[in-house]
XYZ file of C-alpha atoms in Angstrom:
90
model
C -28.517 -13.060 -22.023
C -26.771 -11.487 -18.895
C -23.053 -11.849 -20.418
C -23.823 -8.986 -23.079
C -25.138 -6.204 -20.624
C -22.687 -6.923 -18.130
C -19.501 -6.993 -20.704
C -20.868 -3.544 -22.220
C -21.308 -2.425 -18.505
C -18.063 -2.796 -17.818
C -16.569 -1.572 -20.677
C -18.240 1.586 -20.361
C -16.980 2.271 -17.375
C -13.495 1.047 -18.283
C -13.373 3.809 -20.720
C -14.829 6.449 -18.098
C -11.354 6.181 -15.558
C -8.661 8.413 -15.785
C -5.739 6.548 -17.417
C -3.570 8.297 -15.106
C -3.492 8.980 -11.294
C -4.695 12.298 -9.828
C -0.861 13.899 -9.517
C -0.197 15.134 -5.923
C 1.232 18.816 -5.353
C 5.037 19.150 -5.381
C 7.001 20.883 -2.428
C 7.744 24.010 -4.723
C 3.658 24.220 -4.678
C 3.081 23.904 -0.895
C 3.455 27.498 0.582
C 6.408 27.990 2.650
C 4.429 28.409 5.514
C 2.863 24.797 5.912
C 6.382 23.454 4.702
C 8.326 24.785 8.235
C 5.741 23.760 10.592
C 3.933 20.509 9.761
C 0.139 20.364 11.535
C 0.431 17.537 14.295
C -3.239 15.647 14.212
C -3.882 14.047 17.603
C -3.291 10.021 17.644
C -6.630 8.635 17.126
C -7.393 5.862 19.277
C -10.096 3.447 17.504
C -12.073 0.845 19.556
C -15.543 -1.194 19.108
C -18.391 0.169 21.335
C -21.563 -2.542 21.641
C -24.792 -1.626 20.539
C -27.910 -2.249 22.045
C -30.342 -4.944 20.447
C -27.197 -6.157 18.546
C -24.076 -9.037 18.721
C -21.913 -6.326 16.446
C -20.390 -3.611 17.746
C -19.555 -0.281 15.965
C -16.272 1.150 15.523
C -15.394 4.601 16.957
C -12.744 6.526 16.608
C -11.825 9.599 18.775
C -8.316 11.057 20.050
C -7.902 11.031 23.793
C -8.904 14.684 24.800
C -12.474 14.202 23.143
C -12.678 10.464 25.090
C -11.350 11.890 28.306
C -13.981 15.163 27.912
C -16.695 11.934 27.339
C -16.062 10.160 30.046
C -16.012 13.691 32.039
C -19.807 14.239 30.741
C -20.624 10.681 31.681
C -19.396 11.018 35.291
C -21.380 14.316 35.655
C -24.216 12.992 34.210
C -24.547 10.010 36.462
C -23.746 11.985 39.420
C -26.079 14.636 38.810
C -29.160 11.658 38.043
C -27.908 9.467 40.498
C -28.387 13.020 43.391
C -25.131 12.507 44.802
C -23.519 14.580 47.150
C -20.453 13.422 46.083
C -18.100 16.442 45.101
C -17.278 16.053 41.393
C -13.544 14.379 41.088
C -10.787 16.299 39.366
């Protein structure tokens, strides 16, 4: 009873994909511009953070400015709850 919907299910959507692959631009199509100086992304460094109220973790993914400027915030934070006199390190 299940076979039939499923089998025309699929088929539908067999004849809803492209045949063909989305084509990528070509060099002549990228402005000259881009082509001499390529944009450098900064590494991404990926590690699992634990959650509270849960065995999993979750996976997060920064580049090492943005978890250098979070650990920054942290310090300060703690510091400034915490009443310290402590002059902030840098």
């Amino acid at each position: 009873m299940l076979f039939p919907v499923v089998l025309f299910a699929s088929l539908a959507l067999i004849q809803q994909t492209p045949a063909t692959a989305p084509t990528q631009p070509t060099a002549e199509a990228v402005p000259a511009a881009n082509a001499t100086r390529p944009v450098a992304e900064p590494a991404q460094v990926c590690r699992t953070e634990p959650v509270t109220g849960s065995r999993f973790g979750r996976r997060v993914c920064r580049s090492a400015a943005q978890t250098e400027e979070d650990r920054a915030a942290s310090r300060e934070m703690l510091r400034q709850m915490q009443g310290a006199r402590v002059p902030p390190s840098g």
